XYZ file of C-alpha atoms in Angstrom:
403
model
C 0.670 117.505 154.993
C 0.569 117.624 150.930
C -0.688 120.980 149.921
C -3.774 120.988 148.006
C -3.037 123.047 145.284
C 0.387 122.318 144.177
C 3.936 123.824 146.170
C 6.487 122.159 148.028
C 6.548 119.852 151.233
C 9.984 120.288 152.918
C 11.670 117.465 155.564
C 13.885 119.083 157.405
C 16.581 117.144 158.607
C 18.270 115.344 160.826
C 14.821 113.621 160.879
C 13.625 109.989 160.145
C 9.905 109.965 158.508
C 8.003 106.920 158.349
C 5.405 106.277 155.947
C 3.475 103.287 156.890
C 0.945 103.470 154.545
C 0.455 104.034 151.138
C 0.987 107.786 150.195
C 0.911 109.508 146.711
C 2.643 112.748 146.170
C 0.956 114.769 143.388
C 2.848 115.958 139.992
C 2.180 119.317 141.243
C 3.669 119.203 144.242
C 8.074 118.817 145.129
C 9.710 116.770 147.564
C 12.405 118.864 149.207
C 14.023 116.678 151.856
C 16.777 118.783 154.381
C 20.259 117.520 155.272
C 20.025 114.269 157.128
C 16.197 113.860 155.762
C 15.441 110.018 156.053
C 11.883 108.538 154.371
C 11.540 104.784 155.803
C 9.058 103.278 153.970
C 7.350 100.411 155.961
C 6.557 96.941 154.358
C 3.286 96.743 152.508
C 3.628 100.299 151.211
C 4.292 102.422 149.148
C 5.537 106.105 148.488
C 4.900 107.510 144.887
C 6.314 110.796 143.819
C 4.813 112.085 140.661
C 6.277 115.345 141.278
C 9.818 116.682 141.539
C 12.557 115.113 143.679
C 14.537 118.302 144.801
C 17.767 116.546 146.541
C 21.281 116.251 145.258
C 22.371 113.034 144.066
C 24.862 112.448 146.598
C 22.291 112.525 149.768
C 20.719 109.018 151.161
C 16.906 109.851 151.366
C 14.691 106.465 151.434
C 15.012 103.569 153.430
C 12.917 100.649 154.564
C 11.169 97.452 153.294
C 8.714 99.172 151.234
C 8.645 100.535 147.961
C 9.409 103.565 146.489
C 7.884 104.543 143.306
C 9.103 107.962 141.407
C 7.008 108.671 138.580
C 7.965 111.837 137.821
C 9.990 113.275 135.145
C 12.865 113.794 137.352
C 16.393 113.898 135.476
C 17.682 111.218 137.227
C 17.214 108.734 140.192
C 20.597 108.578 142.525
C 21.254 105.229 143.610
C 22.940 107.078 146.659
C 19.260 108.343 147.335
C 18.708 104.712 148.357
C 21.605 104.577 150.592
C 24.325 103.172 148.115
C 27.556 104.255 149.632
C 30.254 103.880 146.629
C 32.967 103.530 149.183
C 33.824 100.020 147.868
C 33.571 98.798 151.582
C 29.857 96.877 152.133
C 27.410 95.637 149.424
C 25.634 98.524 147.690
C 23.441 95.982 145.953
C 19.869 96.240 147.898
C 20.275 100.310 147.077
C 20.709 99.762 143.283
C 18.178 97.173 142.921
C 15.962 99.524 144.817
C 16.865 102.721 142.476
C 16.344 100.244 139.119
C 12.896 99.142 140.799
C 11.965 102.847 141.683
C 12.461 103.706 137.879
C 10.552 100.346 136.517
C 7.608 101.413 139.560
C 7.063 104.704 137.376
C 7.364 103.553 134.144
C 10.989 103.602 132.855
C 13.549 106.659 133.371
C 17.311 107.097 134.149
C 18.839 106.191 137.283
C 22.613 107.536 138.034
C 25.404 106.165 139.468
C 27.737 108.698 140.909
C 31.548 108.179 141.348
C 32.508 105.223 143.717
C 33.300 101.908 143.628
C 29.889 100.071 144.715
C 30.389 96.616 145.616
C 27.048 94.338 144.073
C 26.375 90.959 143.368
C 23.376 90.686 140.566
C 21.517 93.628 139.815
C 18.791 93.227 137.633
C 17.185 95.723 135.372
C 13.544 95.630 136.708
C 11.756 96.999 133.427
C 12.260 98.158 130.053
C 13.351 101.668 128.813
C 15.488 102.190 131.883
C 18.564 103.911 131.510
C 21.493 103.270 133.783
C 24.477 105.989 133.729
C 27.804 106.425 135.932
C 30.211 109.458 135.881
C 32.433 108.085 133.529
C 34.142 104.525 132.827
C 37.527 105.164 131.215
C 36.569 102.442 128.395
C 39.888 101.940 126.428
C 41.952 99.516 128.130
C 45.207 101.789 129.071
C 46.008 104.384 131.311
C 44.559 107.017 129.048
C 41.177 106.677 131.066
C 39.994 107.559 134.451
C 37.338 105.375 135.692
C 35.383 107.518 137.828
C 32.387 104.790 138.979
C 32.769 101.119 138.673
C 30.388 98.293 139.598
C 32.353 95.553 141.032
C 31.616 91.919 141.847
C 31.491 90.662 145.864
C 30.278 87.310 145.388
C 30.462 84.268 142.736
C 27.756 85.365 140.366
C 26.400 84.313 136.595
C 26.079 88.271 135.548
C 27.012 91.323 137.334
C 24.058 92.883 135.381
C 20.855 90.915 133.959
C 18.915 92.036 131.210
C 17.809 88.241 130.514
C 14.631 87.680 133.067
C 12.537 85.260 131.269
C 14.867 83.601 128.298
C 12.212 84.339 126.228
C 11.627 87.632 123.452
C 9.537 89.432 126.968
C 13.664 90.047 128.207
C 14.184 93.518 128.544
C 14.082 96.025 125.674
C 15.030 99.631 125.229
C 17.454 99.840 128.177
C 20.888 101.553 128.079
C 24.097 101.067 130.317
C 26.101 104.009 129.634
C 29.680 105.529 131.682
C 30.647 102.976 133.959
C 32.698 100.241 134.469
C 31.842 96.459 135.263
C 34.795 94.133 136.917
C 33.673 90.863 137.492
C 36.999 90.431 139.885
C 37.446 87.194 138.698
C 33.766 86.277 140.640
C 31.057 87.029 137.713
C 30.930 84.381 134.919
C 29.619 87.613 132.855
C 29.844 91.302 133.611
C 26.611 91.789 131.591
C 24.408 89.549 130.238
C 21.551 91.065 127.815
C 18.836 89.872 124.914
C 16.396 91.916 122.931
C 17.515 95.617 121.931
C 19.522 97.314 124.260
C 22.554 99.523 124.397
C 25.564 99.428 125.690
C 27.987 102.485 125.195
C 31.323 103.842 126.951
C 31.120 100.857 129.102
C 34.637 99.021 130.228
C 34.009 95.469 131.365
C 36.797 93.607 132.837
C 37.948 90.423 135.246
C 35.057 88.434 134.394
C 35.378 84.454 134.063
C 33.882 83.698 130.417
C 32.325 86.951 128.515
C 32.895 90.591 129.408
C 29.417 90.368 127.880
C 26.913 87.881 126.829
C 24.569 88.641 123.985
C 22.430 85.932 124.643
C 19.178 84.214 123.236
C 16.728 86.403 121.668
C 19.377 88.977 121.010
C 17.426 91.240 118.148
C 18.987 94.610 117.342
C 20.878 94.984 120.472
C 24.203 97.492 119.963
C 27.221 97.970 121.576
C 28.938 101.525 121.077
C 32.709 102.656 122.499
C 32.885 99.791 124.655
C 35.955 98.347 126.356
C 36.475 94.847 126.737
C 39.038 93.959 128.481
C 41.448 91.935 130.719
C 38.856 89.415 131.050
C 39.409 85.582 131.764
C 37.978 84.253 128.884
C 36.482 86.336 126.052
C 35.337 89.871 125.776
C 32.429 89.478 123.995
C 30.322 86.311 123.384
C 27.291 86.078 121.589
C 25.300 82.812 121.766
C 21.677 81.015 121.332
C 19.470 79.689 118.414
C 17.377 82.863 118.282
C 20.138 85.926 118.606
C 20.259 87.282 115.240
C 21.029 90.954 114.454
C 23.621 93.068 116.683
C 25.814 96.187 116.339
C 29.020 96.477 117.260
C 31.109 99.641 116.778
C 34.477 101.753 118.049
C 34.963 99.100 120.632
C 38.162 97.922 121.809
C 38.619 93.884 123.085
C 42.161 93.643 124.727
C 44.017 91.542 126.749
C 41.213 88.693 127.122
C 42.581 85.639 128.194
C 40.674 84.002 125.223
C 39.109 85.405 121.852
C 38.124 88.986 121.717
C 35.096 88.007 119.896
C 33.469 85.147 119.797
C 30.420 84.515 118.129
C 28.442 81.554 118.109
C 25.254 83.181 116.371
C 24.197 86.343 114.847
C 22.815 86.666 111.291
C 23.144 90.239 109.089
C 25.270 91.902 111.966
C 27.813 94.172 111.812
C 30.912 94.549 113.265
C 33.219 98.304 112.295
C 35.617 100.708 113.157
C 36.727 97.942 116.190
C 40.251 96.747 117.419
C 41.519 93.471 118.558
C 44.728 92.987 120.071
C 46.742 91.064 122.462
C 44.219 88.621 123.089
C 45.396 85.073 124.160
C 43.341 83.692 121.676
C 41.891 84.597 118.164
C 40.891 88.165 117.604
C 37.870 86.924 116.243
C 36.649 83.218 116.457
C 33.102 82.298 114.541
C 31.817 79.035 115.528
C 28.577 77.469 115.071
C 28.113 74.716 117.542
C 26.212 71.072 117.603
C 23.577 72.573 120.330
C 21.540 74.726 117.220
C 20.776 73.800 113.734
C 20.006 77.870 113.555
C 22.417 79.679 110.789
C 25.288 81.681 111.411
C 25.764 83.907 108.258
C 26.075 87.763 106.923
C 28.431 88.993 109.643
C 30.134 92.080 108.112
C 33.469 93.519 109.418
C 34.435 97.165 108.018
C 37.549 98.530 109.250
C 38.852 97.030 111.980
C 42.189 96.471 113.461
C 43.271 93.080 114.322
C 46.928 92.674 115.887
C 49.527 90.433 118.082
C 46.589 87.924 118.943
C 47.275 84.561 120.178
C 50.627 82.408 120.669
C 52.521 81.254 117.696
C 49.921 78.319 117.792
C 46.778 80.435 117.265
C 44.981 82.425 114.564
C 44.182 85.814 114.194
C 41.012 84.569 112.348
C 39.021 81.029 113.234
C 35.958 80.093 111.053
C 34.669 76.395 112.247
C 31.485 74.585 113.249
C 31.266 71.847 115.109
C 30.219 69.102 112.989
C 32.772 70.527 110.166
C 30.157 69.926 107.322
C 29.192 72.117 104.651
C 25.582 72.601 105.307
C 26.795 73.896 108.992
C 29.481 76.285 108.020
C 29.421 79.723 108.760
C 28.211 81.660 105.500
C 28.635 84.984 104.279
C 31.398 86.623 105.943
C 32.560 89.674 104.889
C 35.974 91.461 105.780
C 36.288 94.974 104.058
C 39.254 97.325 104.719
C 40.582 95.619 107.834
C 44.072 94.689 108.709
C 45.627 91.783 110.277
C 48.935 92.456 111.694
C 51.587 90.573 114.218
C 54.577 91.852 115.279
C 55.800 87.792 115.392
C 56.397 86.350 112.139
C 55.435 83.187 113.581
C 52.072 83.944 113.882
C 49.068 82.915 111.747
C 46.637 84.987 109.944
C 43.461 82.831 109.848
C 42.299 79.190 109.874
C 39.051 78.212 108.514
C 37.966 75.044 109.104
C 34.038 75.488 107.796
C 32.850 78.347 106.041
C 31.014 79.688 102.876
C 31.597 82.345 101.156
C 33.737 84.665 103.085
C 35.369 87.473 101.316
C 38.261 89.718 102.232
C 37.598 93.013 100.002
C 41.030 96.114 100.316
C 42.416 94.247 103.415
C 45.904 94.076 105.368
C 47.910 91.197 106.254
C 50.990 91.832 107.634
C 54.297 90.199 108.980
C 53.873 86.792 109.316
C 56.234 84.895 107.301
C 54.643 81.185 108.223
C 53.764 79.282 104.735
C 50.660 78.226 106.632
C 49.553 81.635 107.483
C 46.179 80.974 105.783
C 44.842 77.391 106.619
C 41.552 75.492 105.720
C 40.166 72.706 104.980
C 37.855 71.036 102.367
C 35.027 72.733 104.012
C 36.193 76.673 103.364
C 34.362 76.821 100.028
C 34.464 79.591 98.119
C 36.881 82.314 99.596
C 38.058 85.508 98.092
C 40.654 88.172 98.160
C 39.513 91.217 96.483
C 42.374 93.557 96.533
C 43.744 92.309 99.628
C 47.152 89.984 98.803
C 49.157 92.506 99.612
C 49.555 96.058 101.559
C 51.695 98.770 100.813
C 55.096 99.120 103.040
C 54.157 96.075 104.108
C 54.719 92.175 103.849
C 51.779 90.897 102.724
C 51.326 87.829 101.966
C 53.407 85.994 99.071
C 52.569 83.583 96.285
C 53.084 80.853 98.933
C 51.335 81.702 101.257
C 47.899 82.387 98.908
């Protein structure tokens, strides 16, 4: 029975309660389920809890093919409450889909992911303003982080997590991914895929097949904070589509990829600082526009970052290029300011820019390589500076030759 007036209703446990009906716990009134306490909730309905969930996060209380629906201002929603198991044995998936769609049911809120390895395929966030926290991801790429709960792949997937429903500006908004790790396990083409304005911070994605993460179409405002991308089969971060334009990027770390660190394929007045790029397979950073948009890629702004031992002896630290090679499809406005480019291989190459408009390198770094084609280009890098930026103190530099 639901008091009246406001109180508590206790389950104790071991007990299994089915609701096979539609029932609405007041705001006034607690859930307290006992040790062992099971809900199933039958198909067709529904339980809502505007009131408090008093439970720890570690105990499995709803089950079922019905819904669950927690509208209350509860701190968090376990996914364990669902019956997620962390163990990295079966497929946790149906209990975080059922925590995300417990959150969207009441509106938005944060759902938490304790420590565990939880094996998924796609999870999808069901609504906007959802926030989505673990107990920590260890997000630089050495041993100098513990990863304490990690999302990882169990089937051949497009994206690990999917912020992208429709395609369309209606993807979600205002949702954060926070203290986890992704691993794609060399099954998810993406360990996140995302659009609109969303955050991403102290996240480590790793082991996915072509993006860490994918900024995708209709990317607008979307910001990724203290993020580790890493060890990943192609690049750690690719952003893509006619219509993404502005995105953040800070204090992130791309290592290891198999392929670029970054590469970006759109994005207009976006900013990229305080970031580090090294031992990628490919370039650190590699800006192409390709034949499939007409949109522009321009105003991308770097501010101190760290770019070092990228590629083979063969590849750049730096590619600029567009598809059709042509000035009116070049890259434009690019902006390096106080970053360094170093290799610990004199045979390595600073940049190559193929097509591109007015890109300027203001109080920047390059280091070590000794290669007289360290900076290459073609007739269509127009208009290319070096503000204070030939050479660098203790260091090589680059010589008459080279500029």
């Amino acid at each position: 029975a639901i008091p009246p007036a406001g109180g508590t209703i206790y389950a104790p446990g071991p007990a299994t309660y089915r609701v096979a009906s539609t029932v609405t716990i007041p705001s006034t009134v607690a859930l307290a389920p006992g040790q062992a306490s099971l809900f199933v909730v039958s198909s067709g309905a529904t339980l809502v809890l505007a009131g408090p969930v008093v439970a720890p996060p570690t105990q499995s209380i709803f089950t079922g093919a019905g819904k669950v629906s927690i509208t209350s201002a509860v701190d968090a929603i376990s996914v364990k409450w669902f019956g997620a198991t962390g163990a990295g044995v079966v497929a946790d998936t149906i209990a975080l889909q059922a925590a995300l769609d417990a959150a969207q049911a009441g509106g938005g809120g944060s759902v938490y992911i304790p420590a565990g390895t939880y094996l998924t395929s796609t999870i999808t966030m069901s609504g906007n303003n959802i926030t989505l926290f673990g107990a920590g991801s260890g997000y630089v790429y050495n041993t100098a982080g513990t990863v304490r709960t990690k999302l990882k792949a169990n089937a051949g997937i497009n994206s690990l997590i999917n912020l992208v429903v429709t395609g369309l500006v209606a993807d979600r908004t205002g949702c954060v991914l926070q203290d986890f790790e992704v691993d794609g396990d060399l099954l998810a083409t993406y360990g996140i895929r995302m659009s609109n304005a969303n955050i991403v911070d102290r996240v480590r994605v790793r082991g996915c097949l072509t993006a860490g993460v994918l900024l995708d179409n209709f990317t607008n405002a979307s910001r990724l904070y203290r993020c580790g991308l890493v060890d990943n089969f192609g690049s750690g971060l690719l952003v893509q589509g006619p219509s993404t334009t502005f995105f953040t990027v800070e204090d992130c770390h791309f290592s290891l990829n198999q392929l670029a660190g970054l590469r970006l394929e759109a994005g207009v007045l976006s900013n990229i600082k305080r970031c580090i790029a090294e031992s990628n397979g490919g370039s650190a950073v590699s800006i192409f526009r390709p034949s499939t948009h007409n949109n522009a890629i321009g105003g991308l702004n770097f501010e101190d970052c760290w770019f070092e031992d990228n590629g083979s002896s063969a590849a750049y630290t730096l590619t600029i290029d567009s598809a059709t090679r042509s000035e009116g499809s070049s890259p434009f406005r690019i902006k390096f300011d106080n970053c360094r480019f170093n290799t610990s291989l004199t045979t390595r190459l600073n940049m190559n820019l193929q097509a591109a408009k007015w890109v300027t390198f203001e109080h920047c770094q390059f280091d070590a390589s000794t290669d007289a084609s360290t900076l290459s280009g073609s007739s269509q890098a127009r208009f290319v500076a070096f503000i204070e930026s030939a050479t660098a103190t203790n260091f090589t530099g680059l010589s008459a030759t080279q500029l």
